[in-house]
Coordinates of C-alpha atoms and ligand atoms in Angstrom, one line a residue:
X44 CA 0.0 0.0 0.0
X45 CA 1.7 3.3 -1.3
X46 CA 0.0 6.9 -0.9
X47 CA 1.3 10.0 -2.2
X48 CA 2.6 11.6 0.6
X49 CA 5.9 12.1 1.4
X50 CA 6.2 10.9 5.3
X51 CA 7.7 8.2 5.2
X52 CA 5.6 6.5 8.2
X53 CA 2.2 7.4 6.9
X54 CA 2.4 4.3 4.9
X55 CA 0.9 1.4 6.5
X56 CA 0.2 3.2 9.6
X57 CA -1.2 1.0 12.1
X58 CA 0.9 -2.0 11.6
X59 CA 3.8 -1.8 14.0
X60 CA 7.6 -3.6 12.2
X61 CA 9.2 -4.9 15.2
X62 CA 12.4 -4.5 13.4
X63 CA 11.7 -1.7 11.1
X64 CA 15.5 0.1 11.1
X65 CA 18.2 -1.6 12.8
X66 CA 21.4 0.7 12.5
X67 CA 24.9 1.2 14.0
X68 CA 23.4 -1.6 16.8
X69 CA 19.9 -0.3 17.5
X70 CA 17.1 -1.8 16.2
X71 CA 13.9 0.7 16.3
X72 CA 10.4 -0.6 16.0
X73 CA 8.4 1.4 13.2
X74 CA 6.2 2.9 16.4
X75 CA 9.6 3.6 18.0
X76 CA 10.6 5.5 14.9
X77 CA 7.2 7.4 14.9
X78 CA 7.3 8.5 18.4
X79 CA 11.2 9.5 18.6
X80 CA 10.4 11.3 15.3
X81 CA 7.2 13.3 16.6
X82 CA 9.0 13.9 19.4
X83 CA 11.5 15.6 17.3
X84 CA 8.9 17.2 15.2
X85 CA 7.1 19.3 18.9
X86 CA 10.9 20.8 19.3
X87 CA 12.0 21.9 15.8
X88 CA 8.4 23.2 14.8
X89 CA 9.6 27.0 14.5
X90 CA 12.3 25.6 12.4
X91 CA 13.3 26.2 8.5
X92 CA 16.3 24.4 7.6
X93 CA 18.4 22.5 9.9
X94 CA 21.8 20.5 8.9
X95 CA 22.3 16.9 10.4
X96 CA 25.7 15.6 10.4
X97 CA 24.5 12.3 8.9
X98 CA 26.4 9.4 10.4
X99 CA 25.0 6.1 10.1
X100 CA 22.9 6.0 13.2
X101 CA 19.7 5.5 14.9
X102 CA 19.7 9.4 15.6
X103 CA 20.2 10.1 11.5
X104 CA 17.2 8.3 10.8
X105 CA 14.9 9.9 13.6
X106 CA 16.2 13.4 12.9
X107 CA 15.5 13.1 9.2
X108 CA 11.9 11.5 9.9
X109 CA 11.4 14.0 12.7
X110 CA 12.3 17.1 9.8
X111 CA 9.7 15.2 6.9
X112 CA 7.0 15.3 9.7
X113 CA 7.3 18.8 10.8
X114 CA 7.5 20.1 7.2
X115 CA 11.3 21.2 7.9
X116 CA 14.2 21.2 5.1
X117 CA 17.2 18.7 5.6
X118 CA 20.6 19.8 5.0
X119 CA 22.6 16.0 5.0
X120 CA 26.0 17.0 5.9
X121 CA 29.1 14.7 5.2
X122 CA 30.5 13.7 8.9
X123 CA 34.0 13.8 6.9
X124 CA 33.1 17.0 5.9
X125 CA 36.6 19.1 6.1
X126 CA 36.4 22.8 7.0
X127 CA 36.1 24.7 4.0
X128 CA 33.3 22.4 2.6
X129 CA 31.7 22.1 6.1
X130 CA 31.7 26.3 5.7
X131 CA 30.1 26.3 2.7
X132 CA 27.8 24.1 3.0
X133 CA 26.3 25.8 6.2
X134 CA 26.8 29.3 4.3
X135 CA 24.8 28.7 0.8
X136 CA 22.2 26.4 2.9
X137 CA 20.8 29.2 5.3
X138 CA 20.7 26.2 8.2
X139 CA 19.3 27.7 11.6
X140 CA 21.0 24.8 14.1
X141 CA 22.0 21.1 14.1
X142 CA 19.7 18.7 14.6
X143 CA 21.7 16.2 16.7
X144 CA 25.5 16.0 17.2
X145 CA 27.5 19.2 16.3
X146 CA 31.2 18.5 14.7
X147 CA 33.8 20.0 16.8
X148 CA 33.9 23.9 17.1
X149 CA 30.9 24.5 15.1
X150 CA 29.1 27.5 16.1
X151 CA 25.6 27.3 14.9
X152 CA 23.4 25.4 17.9
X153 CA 22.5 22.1 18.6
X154 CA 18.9 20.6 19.2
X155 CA 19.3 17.2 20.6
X156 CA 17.6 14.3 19.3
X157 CA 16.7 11.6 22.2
X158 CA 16.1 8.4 20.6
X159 CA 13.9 7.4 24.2
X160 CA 11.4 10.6 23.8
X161 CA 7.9 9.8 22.5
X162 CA 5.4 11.8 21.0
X163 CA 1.7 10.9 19.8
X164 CA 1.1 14.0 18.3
X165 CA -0.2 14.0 14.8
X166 CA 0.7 16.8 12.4
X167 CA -0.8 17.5 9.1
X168 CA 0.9 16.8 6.1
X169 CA 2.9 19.5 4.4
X170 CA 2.4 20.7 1.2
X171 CA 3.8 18.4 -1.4
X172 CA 6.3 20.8 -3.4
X173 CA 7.7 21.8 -0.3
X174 CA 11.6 21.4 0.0
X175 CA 12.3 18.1 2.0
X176 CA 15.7 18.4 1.3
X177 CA 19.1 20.1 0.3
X178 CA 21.8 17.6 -0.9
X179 CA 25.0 18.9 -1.8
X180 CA 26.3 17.7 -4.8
X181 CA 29.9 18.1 -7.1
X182 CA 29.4 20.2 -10.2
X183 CA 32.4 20.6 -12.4
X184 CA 34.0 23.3 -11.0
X185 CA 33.7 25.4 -7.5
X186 CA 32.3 24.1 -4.2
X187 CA 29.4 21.7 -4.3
X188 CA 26.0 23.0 -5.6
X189 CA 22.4 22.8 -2.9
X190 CA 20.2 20.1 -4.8
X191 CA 16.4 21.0 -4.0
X192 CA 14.4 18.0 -3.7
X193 CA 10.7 18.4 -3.1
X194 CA 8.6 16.1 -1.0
X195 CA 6.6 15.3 -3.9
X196 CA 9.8 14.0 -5.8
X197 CA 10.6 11.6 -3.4
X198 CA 7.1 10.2 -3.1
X199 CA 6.9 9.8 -6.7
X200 CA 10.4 8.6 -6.7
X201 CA 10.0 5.8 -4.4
X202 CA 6.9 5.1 -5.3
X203 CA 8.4 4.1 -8.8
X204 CA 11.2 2.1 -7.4
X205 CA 8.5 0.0 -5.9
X206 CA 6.7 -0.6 -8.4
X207 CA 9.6 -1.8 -10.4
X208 CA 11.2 -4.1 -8.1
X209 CA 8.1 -5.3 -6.5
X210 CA 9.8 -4.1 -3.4
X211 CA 6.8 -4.6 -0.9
X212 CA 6.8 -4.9 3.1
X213 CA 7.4 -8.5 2.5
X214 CA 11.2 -7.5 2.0
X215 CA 14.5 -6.9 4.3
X216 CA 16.7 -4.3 2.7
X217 CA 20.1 -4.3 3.6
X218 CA 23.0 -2.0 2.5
X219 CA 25.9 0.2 4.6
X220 CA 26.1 3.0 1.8
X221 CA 26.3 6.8 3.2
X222 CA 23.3 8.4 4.9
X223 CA 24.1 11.7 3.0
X224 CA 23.0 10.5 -0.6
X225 CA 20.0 10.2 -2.4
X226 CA 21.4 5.9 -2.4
X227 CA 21.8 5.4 1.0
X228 CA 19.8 7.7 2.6
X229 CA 16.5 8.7 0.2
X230 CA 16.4 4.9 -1.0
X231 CA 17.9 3.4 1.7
X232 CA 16.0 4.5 4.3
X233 CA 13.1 7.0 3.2
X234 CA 12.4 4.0 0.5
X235 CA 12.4 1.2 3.3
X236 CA 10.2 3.0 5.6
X237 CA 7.7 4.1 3.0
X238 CA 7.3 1.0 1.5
X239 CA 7.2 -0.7 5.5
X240 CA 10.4 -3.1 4.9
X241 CA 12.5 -3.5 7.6
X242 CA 16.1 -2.1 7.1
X243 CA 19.4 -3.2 8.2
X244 CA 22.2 -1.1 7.9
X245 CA 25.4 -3.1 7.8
X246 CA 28.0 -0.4 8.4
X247 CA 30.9 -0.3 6.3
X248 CA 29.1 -2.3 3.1
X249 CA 32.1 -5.6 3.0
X250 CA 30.9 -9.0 1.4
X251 CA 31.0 -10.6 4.8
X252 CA 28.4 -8.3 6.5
X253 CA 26.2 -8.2 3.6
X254 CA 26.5 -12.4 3.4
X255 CA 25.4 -12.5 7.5
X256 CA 22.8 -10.6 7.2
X257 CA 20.4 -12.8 5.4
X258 CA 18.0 -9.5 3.7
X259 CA 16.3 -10.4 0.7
X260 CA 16.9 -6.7 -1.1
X261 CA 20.7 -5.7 -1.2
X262 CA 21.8 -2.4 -2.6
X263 CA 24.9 -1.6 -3.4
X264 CA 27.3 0.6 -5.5
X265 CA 29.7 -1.4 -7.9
X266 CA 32.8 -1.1 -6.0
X267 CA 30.8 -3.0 -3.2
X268 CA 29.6 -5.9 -5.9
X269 CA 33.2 -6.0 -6.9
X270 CA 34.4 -7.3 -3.5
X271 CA 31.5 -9.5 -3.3
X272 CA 32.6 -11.1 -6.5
X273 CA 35.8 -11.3 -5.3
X274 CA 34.8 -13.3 -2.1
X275 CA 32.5 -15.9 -3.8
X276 CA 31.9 -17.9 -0.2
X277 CA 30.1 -14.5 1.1
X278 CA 28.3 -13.8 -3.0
X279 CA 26.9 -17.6 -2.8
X280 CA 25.7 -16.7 0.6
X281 CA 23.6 -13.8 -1.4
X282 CA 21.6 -16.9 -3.7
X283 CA 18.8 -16.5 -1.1
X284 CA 18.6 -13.0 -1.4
X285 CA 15.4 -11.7 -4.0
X286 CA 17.0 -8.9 -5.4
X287 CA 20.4 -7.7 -5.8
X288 CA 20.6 -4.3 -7.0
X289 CA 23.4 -1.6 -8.3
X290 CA 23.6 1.7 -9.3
X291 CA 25.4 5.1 -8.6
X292 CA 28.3 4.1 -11.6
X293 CA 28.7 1.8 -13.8
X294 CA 28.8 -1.8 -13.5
X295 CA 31.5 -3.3 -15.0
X296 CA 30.1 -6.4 -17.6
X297 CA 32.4 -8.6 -15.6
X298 CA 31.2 -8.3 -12.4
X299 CA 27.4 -8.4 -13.4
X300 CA 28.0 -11.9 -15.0
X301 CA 30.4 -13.2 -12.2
X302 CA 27.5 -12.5 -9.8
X303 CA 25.0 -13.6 -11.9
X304 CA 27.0 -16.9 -11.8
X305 CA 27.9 -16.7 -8.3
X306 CA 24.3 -15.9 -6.7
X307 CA 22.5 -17.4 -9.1
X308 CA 20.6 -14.3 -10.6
X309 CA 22.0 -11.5 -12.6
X310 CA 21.7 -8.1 -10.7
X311 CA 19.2 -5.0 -11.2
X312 CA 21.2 -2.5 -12.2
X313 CA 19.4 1.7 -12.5
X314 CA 20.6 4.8 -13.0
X315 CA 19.9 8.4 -11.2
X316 CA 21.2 11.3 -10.1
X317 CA 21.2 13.7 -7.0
X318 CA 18.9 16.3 -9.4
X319 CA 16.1 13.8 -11.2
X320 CA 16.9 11.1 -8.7
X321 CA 16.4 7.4 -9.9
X322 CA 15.2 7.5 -12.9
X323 CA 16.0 4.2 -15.5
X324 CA 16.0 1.0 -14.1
X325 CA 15.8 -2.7 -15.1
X326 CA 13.0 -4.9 -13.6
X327 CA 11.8 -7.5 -11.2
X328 CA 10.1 -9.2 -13.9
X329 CA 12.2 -8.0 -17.1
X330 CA 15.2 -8.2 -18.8
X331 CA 18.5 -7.4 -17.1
X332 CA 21.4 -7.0 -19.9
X333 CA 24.7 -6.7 -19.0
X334 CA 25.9 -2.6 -19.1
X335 CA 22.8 -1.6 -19.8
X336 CA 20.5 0.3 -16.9
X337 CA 16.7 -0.3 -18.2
X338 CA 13.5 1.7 -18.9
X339 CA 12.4 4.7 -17.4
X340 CA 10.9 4.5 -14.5
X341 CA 7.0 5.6 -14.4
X342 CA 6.4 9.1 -15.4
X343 CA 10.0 9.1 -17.1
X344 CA 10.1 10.7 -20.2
X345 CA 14.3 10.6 -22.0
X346 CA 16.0 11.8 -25.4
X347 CA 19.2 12.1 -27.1
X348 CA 20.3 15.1 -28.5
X349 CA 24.0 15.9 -30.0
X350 CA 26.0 19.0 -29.3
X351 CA 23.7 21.4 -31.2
X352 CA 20.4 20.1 -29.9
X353 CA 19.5 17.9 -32.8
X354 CA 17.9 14.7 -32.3
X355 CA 20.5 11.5 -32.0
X356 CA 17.9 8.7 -33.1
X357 CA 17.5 5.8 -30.7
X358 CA 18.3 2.9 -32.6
X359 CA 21.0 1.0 -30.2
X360 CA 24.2 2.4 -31.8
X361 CA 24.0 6.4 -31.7
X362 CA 25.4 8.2 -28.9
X363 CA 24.2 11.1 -27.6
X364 CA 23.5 13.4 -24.5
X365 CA 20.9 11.9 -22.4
X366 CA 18.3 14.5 -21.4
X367 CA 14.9 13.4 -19.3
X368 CA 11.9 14.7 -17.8
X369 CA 10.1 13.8 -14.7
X370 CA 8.3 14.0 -11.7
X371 CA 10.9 12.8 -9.7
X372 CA 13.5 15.8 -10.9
X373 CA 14.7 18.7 -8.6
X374 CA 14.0 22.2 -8.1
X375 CA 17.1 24.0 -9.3
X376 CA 20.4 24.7 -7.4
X377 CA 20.0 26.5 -3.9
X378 CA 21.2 30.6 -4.6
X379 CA 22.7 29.2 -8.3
X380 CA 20.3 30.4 -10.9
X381 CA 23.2 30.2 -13.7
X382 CA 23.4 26.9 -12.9
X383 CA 20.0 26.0 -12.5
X384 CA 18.9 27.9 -15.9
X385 CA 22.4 26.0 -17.8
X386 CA 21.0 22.2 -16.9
X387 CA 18.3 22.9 -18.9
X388 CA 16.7 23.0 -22.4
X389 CA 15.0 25.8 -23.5
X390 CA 11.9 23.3 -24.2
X391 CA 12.4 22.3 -20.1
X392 CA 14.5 19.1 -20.5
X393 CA 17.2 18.6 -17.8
X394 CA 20.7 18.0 -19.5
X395 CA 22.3 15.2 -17.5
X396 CA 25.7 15.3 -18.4
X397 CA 26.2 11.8 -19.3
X398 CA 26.3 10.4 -22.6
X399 CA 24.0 7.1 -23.5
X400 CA 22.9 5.1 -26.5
X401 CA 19.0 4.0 -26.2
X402 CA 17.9 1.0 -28.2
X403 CA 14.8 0.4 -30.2
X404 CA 12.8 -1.2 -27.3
X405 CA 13.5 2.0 -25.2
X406 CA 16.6 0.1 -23.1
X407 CA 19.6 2.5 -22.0
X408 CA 23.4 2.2 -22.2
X409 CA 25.2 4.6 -20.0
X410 CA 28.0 5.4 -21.9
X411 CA 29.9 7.8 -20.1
X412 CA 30.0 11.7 -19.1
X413 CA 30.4 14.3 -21.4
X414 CA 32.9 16.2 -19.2
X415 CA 36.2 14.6 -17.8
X416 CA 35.5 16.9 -14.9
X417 CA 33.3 14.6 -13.0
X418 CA 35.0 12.1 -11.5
X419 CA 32.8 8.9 -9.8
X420 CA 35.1 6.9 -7.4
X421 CA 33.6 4.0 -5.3
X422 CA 29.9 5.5 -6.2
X423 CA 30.8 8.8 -4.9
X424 CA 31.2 12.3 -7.5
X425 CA 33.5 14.1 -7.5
X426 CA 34.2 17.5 -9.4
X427 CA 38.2 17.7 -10.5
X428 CA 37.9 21.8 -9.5
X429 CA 36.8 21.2 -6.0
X430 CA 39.8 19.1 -5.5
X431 CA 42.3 21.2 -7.3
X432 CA 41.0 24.4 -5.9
X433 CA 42.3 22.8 -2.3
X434 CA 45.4 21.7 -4.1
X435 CA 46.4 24.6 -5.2
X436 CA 46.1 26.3 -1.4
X437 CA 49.2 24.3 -0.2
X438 CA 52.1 26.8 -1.0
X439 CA 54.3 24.5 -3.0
X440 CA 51.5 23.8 -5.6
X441 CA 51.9 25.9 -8.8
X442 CA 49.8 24.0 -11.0
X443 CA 46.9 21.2 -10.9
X444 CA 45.5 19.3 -13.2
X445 CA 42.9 16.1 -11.3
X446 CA 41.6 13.4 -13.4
X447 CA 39.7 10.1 -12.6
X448 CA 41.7 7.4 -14.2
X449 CA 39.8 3.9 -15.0
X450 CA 40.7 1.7 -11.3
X451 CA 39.3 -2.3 -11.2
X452 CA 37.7 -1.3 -7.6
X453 CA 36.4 2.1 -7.4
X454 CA 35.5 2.2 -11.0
X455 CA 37.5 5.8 -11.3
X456 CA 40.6 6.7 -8.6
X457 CA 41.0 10.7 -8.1
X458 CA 44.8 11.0 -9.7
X459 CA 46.0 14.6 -9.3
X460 CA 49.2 16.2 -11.6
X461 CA 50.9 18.6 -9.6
X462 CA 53.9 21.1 -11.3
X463 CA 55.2 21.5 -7.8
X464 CA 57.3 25.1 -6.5
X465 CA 59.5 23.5 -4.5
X466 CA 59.8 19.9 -2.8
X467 CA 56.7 18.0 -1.2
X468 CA 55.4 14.7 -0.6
X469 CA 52.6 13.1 -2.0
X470 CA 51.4 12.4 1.4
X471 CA 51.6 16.0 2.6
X472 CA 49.3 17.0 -0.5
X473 CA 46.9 14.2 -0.1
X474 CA 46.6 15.2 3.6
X475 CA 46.3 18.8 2.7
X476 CA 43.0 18.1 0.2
X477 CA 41.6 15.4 3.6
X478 CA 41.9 18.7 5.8
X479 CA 39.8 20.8 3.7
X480 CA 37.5 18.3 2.4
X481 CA 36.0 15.0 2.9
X482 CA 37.8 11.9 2.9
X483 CA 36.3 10.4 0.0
X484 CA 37.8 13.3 -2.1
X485 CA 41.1 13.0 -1.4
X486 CA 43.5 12.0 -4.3
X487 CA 45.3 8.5 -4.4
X488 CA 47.7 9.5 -5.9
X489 CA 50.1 12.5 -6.9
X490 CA 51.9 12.4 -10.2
X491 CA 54.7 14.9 -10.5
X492 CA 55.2 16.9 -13.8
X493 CA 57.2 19.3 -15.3
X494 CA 54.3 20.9 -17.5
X495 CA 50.5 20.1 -17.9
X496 CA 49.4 19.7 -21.3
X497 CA 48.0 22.8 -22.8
X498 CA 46.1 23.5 -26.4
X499 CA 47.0 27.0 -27.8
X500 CA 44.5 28.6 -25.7
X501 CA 46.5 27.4 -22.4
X502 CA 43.6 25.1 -21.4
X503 CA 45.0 22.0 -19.8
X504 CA 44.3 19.2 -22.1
X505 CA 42.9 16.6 -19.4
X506 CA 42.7 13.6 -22.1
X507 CA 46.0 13.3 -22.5
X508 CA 46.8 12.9 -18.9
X509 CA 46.3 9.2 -17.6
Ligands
MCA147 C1 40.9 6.3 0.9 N1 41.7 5.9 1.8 C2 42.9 6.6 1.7 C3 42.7 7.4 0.5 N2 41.5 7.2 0.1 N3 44.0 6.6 2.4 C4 45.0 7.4 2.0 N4 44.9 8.1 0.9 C5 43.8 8.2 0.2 N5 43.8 9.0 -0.9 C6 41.5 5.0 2.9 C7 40.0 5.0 3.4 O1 39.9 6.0 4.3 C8 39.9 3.6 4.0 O2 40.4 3.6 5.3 C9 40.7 2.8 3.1 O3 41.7 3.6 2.4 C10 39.9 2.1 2.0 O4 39.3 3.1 1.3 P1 38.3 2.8 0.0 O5 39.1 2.0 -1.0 O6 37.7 4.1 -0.4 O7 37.3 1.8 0.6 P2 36.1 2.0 1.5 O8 36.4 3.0 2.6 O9 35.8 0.6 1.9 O10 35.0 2.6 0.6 C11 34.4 2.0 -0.5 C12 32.9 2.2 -0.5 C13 32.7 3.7 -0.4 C14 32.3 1.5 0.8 C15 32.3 1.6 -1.7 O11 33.3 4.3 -1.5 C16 31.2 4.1 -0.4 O12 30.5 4.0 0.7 N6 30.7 4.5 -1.5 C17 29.3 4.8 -1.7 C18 29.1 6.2 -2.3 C19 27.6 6.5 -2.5 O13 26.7 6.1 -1.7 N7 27.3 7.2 -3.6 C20 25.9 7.4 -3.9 C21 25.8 8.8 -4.4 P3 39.7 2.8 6.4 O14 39.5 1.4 6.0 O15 40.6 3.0 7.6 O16 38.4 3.5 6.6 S1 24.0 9.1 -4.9 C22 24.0 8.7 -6.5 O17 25.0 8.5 -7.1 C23 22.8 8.6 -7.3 C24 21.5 9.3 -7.1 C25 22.6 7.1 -7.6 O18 22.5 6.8 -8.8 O19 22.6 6.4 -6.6
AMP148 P1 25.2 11.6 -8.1 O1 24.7 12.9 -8.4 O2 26.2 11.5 -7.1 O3 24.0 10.9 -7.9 O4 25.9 11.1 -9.5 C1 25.1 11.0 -10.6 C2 25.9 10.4 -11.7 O5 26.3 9.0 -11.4 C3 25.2 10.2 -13.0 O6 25.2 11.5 -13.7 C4 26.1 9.1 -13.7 O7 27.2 9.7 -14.3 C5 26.4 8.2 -12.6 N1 25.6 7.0 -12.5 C6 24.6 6.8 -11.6 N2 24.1 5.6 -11.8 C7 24.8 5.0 -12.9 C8 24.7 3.8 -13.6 N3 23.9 2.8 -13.2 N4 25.5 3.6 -14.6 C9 26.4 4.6 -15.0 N5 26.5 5.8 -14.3 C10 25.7 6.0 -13.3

């Protein structure tokens, strides 16, 4: 049983889940959940937007909940966030407090959340193109851009997912992926709780914690179904599992047909993004081809155009620039409307940035992203000027050039060419970039050059780096 509205624990209301989230070693009942949420909801009611620093806890999930009941805008904040992104992101997001635990020497408030504190009040629901939430995301270049998602794109968003995995109450999800990502967080645990199937967060997502803990719904990004493969004692311990899905990168051909062979059913595999969330997917009941990500999802419209905005037919072998419309897709960028206005067609299609072939029954290919300055490493993205901005603040940096070069594991590593002023480690500048942003962003590697490859215009020719 779906409805449209957005709170996640309107759905099957009445029915309690014993084990509805079990997280970081708490397990909360769906009732728990409701009344620690509420409860949450009575103290933040004056409240616009508040920033939760969104660990993977028991306290995430109730703040979150506790914001979608009282009508008030989330701002997810990476718990690795370094200084200068933590700055910006409370800067450009407006947020009044935290909700929950504060990082160290933060000097907006803090409203706790107490996951013992119960509340039976009932509030009515907010309007359904209200901003649920603000996800920061990498652009290109510059610091990462306020995604505004509406309440009514997650409903629909969810509600679409269900439909095309027959993902029902019936079902344990499991996965350990990020609580500050539409994955992890809007599927993972909005999607669970809508749809009234208990969730179990395994931590850090390793082969051996998603083998013990017998779910029968598994997402993960590929770098996670790459270990699995890897580690074929915990992958066979997945053949009882209904569903496996994957998504947030590609998924490399080999390890969709080694787990196919391993758990004895080829994976799901769909593609989204922070700003139209998930939109193509393969299906329960469908086909599932190796590299390719589906059909739209209900109430997903797509095209292909070229460089100039002519049509790229869809007949399995043309590539173009994948554009879509839908329900599910965002309001703009928070305070960017040059950005907002440039991801879009004059006609009102939003411009994804990747680069896809579609094939005469409709099915996608994913064929890569039109700019080199997006970088997707272990599921997360990346933009190569974030991470060379912080580069070139060390003092013995002259010039930067990052790329994402092709890496078995994380799909893309973040590889940064540095013309250095005078001597440094690698280390020291990989340290530098993990003290002014998160973890995840941090290079793997430093290459030393003497010169970066420039066309005549002095533009740093990033293809010919790698
Ligand atoms: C990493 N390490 C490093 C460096 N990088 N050490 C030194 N220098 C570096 N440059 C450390 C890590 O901190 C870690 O240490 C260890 O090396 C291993 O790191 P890593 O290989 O990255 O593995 P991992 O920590 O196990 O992470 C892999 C992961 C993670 C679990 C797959 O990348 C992940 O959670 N990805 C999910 C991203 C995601 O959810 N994206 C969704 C975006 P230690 O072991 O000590 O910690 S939403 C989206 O894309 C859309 C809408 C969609 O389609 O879903
Ligand atoms: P993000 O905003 O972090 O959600 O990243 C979105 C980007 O991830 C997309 O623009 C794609 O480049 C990539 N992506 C997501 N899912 C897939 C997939 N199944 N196959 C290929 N690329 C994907």
């Amino acid at each position: 049983m779906l409805l449209a509205s957005l709170n996640p624990l309107s759905v099957a209301r009445g029915t309690d889940i014993p084990n509805a989230a079990t997280i970081d070693g708490v397990t909360l009942s769906r009732s728990d959940v409701l009344g620690a949420a509420t409860a949450v909801a009575e103290r933040i009611a004056r409240a616009d937007r508040l920033a939760v620093l969104a660990r993977p806890t028991a306290a995430t999930v109730i703040a979150v909940t506790g914001c979608l009941i009282a009508g008030v805008t989330v701002v997810p904040v990476p718990p690795d966030s370094g200084p200068a992104e933590l700055a910006h992101i409370l800067g450009d997001s407006g947020a009044q407090a935290w909700l929950g635990e504060a990082p160290p020497g933060s000097e907006l408030p803090a409203i706790p959340v107490r996951l013992h504190a119960r509340s039976w009040h009932s509030y009515p629901e907010p309007a359904d193109d209200a901003t649920a939430f603000i996800l920061y995301t990498s652009g290109t270049t510059g610091p990462p851009k306020g995604v505004l998602l509406s309440r009514r794109a997650i409903a629909a968003g969810l509600d679409s997912l269900a439909q095309a995995w027959q993902w029902t109450a019936d079902d344990v999800l499991v996965h350990g992926l990020p609580l500050f990502h539409v994955h992890g967080l809007i599927l993972g645990v909005l999607g669970a709780l809508r749809v009234g199937s208990p969730l179990i967060h395994t931590g850090k997502p390793t082969p051996q914690v998603y083998a013990a803990a017998g779910g029968s719904l598994y997402f993960g990004v590929p770098t996670v179904w790459s270990r699995v493969v890897e580690d074929p004692a915990s992958a066979q311990a997945l053949r009882s599992a209904r569903l496996l899905v994957s998504g947030s990168a590609p998924l490399p051909v080999p390890v969709f047909e080694r787990l196919a062979e391993l758990t004895g059913q080829p994976p799901v595999e769909r593609y989204g993004m922070s700003e139209t969330l998930i939109t193509l997917s393969t299906r329960f009941d469908g086909e599932r081809r190796p590299g390719w990500v589906g059909l739209p999802l209900a109430g997903v419209q797509t095209r292909l155009r070229d460089e100039r905005g002519g049509q790229v037919a869809h007949d399995g072998e043309a590539v173009g620039g994948l554009e879509v419309r839908a329900p599910t897709l965002f309001d703009g960028y928070l305070n960017r409307p040059d950005a907002t206005a440039q991801s879009q067609t004059p006609d009102g299609w939003f411009i994804t940035g990747d680069v896809a072939v579609i094939d005469r029954d409709g099915f996608h290919r994913i064929v890569g992203r039109a700019s080199t300055d997006l970088i997707k490493s272990g599921g997360y993205r990346i933009g190569a000027g974030e991470v060379e901005t912080a580069l070139l603040g060390h003092p013995a940096v002259a010039e930067v050039a990052v790329v994402g070069i092709a890496d078995d594991d994380l799909g893309q590593r973040i590889v940064g060419y540095v013309v250095a002023r005078e001597t440094v480690s690698e280390t020291d500048l990989i340290e530098h970039v993990a003290t002014q942003l998160s973890a995840h962003k941090r290079p793997r590697e430093i290459r030393f050059v003497d010169s970066l490859p420039r066309n005549a215009m002095g533009k740093v020719q990033k293809r010919q780096l790698g």
